[in-house]
Amino acid sequence: MKNLSLIPVAGQRARAMPTSDFFGGPVAAFPGWRAPCWHSKSCEVIRLRLAKLAIGGDGSDREACLMVDEKINAMFEAGASLMAGATAATVIGRYREHVAANAKRLSAV
């Protein structure tokens, strides 16, 4: 039976740890890292929007309408993309673009 652990069994050499650079390498080295990053950015956009809505005024009314419009447009865009044969990764990538644009716009205030 092959030893799959990193601890050597009698008469065997220890296996080396994987060499991928978890923290310093590109995101492609660990694709699962994209979801937490996107989630973090989405939470930041929610926080910025709630702050803008809490302040009140004309800007908050516009932001509330813009938020609903963006959600509806994103839903139709995602549905149309999937029906046209796009992959889930493509749709998620597009959502990430929208989130990044919103974060940039709301942070500028």
Short mmCIF file of C-alpha atoms in Angstrom, two decimals:
data_model
loop_
_atom_site.label_atom_id
_atom_site.label_comp_id
_atom_site.label_asym_id
_atom_site.label_seq_id
_atom_site.Cartn_x
_atom_site.Cartn_y
_atom_site.Cartn_z
CA MET A 1 0.00 0.00 0.00
CA LYS A 2 1.31 3.44 -0.93
CA ASN A 3 1.99 5.94 1.85
CA LEU A 4 -0.11 9.05 1.11
CA SER A 5 0.78 10.97 4.25
CA LEU A 6 3.66 13.36 4.68
CA ILE A 7 5.00 11.31 7.60
CA PRO A 8 7.43 8.61 6.48
CA VAL A 9 6.76 4.97 7.24
CA ALA A 10 9.70 2.72 8.16
CA GLY A 11 12.03 2.42 5.17
CA GLN A 12 10.41 5.25 3.16
CA ARG A 13 11.47 8.84 2.61
CA ALA A 14 9.19 11.69 3.59
CA ARG A 15 7.25 13.24 0.73
CA ALA A 16 7.83 16.89 -0.01
CA MET A 17 5.14 19.43 0.67
CA PRO A 18 3.34 20.76 -2.42
CA THR A 19 5.31 23.61 -3.94
CA SER A 20 2.45 25.88 -4.99
CA ASP A 21 2.75 29.37 -3.55
CA PHE A 22 -0.56 29.67 -1.71
CA PHE A 23 -0.33 33.25 -0.51
CA GLY A 24 2.09 34.86 -2.95
CA GLY A 25 1.05 33.24 -6.21
CA PRO A 26 -1.56 34.35 -8.71
CA VAL A 27 -5.25 33.71 -8.08
CA ALA A 28 -5.15 31.07 -10.81
CA ALA A 29 -2.93 28.97 -8.54
CA PHE A 30 -5.88 28.62 -6.16
CA PRO A 31 -9.17 29.17 -8.03
CA GLY A 32 -11.26 28.68 -4.88
CA TRP A 33 -9.88 31.99 -3.61
CA ARG A 34 -11.97 33.95 -6.14
CA ALA A 35 -15.29 33.35 -4.39
CA PRO A 36 -14.23 34.76 -0.99
CA CYS A 37 -12.65 37.76 -2.71
CA TRP A 38 -15.83 38.41 -4.69
CA HIS A 39 -17.93 37.94 -1.55
CA SER A 40 -15.77 40.43 0.33
CA LYS A 41 -16.10 43.00 -2.45
CA SER A 42 -19.88 42.45 -2.59
CA CYS A 43 -20.16 43.01 1.17
CA GLU A 44 -18.20 46.23 0.78
CA VAL A 45 -20.62 47.45 -1.92
CA ILE A 46 -23.57 46.61 0.35
CA ARG A 47 -21.95 48.55 3.21
CA LEU A 48 -21.30 51.56 0.99
CA ARG A 49 -24.85 51.51 -0.36
CA LEU A 50 -26.39 51.23 3.11
CA ALA A 51 -24.28 54.18 4.27
CA LYS A 52 -25.45 56.24 1.31
CA LEU A 53 -29.09 55.28 1.92
CA ALA A 54 -28.76 56.09 5.64
CA ILE A 55 -27.50 59.60 4.88
CA GLY A 56 -30.67 60.32 2.93
CA GLY A 57 -31.28 63.09 0.43
CA ASP A 58 -31.60 63.05 -3.34
CA GLY A 59 -28.53 60.88 -3.73
CA SER A 60 -30.06 58.09 -1.67
CA ASP A 61 -33.26 58.05 -3.74
CA ARG A 62 -31.22 57.81 -6.92
CA GLU A 63 -29.04 55.05 -5.41
CA ALA A 64 -32.09 53.01 -4.37
CA CYS A 65 -33.55 53.20 -7.89
CA LEU A 66 -30.19 52.46 -9.47
CA MET A 67 -29.71 49.43 -7.20
CA VAL A 68 -33.06 47.90 -8.21
CA ASP A 69 -32.43 48.64 -11.91
CA GLU A 70 -28.99 47.02 -11.72
CA LYS A 71 -30.37 43.88 -10.08
CA ILE A 72 -33.08 43.47 -12.73
CA ASN A 73 -30.67 44.16 -15.61
CA ALA A 74 -28.10 41.74 -14.17
CA MET A 75 -30.75 39.02 -13.89
CA PHE A 76 -31.78 39.42 -17.52
CA GLU A 77 -28.17 39.65 -18.68
CA ALA A 78 -27.27 36.45 -16.83
CA GLY A 79 -30.30 34.60 -18.19
CA ALA A 80 -29.62 35.71 -21.75
CA SER A 81 -25.96 34.76 -21.45
CA LEU A 82 -26.78 31.30 -20.15
CA MET A 83 -29.37 30.74 -22.88
CA ALA A 84 -26.76 31.79 -25.45
CA GLY A 85 -24.42 29.10 -24.14
CA ALA A 86 -22.18 31.04 -21.76
CA THR A 87 -20.58 29.15 -18.91
CA ALA A 88 -21.33 29.83 -15.27
CA ALA A 89 -17.78 31.16 -14.91
CA THR A 90 -18.46 33.73 -17.64
CA VAL A 91 -21.66 34.88 -15.94
CA ILE A 92 -19.91 35.12 -12.56
CA GLY A 93 -17.06 37.04 -14.19
CA ARG A 94 -19.57 39.54 -15.53
CA TYR A 95 -21.14 39.91 -12.08
CA ARG A 96 -17.68 40.54 -10.67
CA GLU A 97 -17.22 43.37 -13.20
CA HIS A 98 -20.49 44.96 -12.05
CA VAL A 99 -19.51 44.64 -8.38
CA ALA A 100 -16.09 46.21 -9.05
CA ALA A 101 -17.68 49.11 -10.96
CA ASN A 102 -20.14 49.72 -8.13
CA ALA A 103 -17.38 49.62 -5.52
CA LYS A 104 -15.37 52.15 -7.50
CA ARG A 105 -18.36 54.45 -8.02
CA LEU A 106 -19.53 54.32 -4.40
CA SER A 107 -16.01 54.71 -2.97
CA ALA A 108 -15.48 57.93 -4.92
CA VAL A 109 -18.13 59.72 -2.86
#
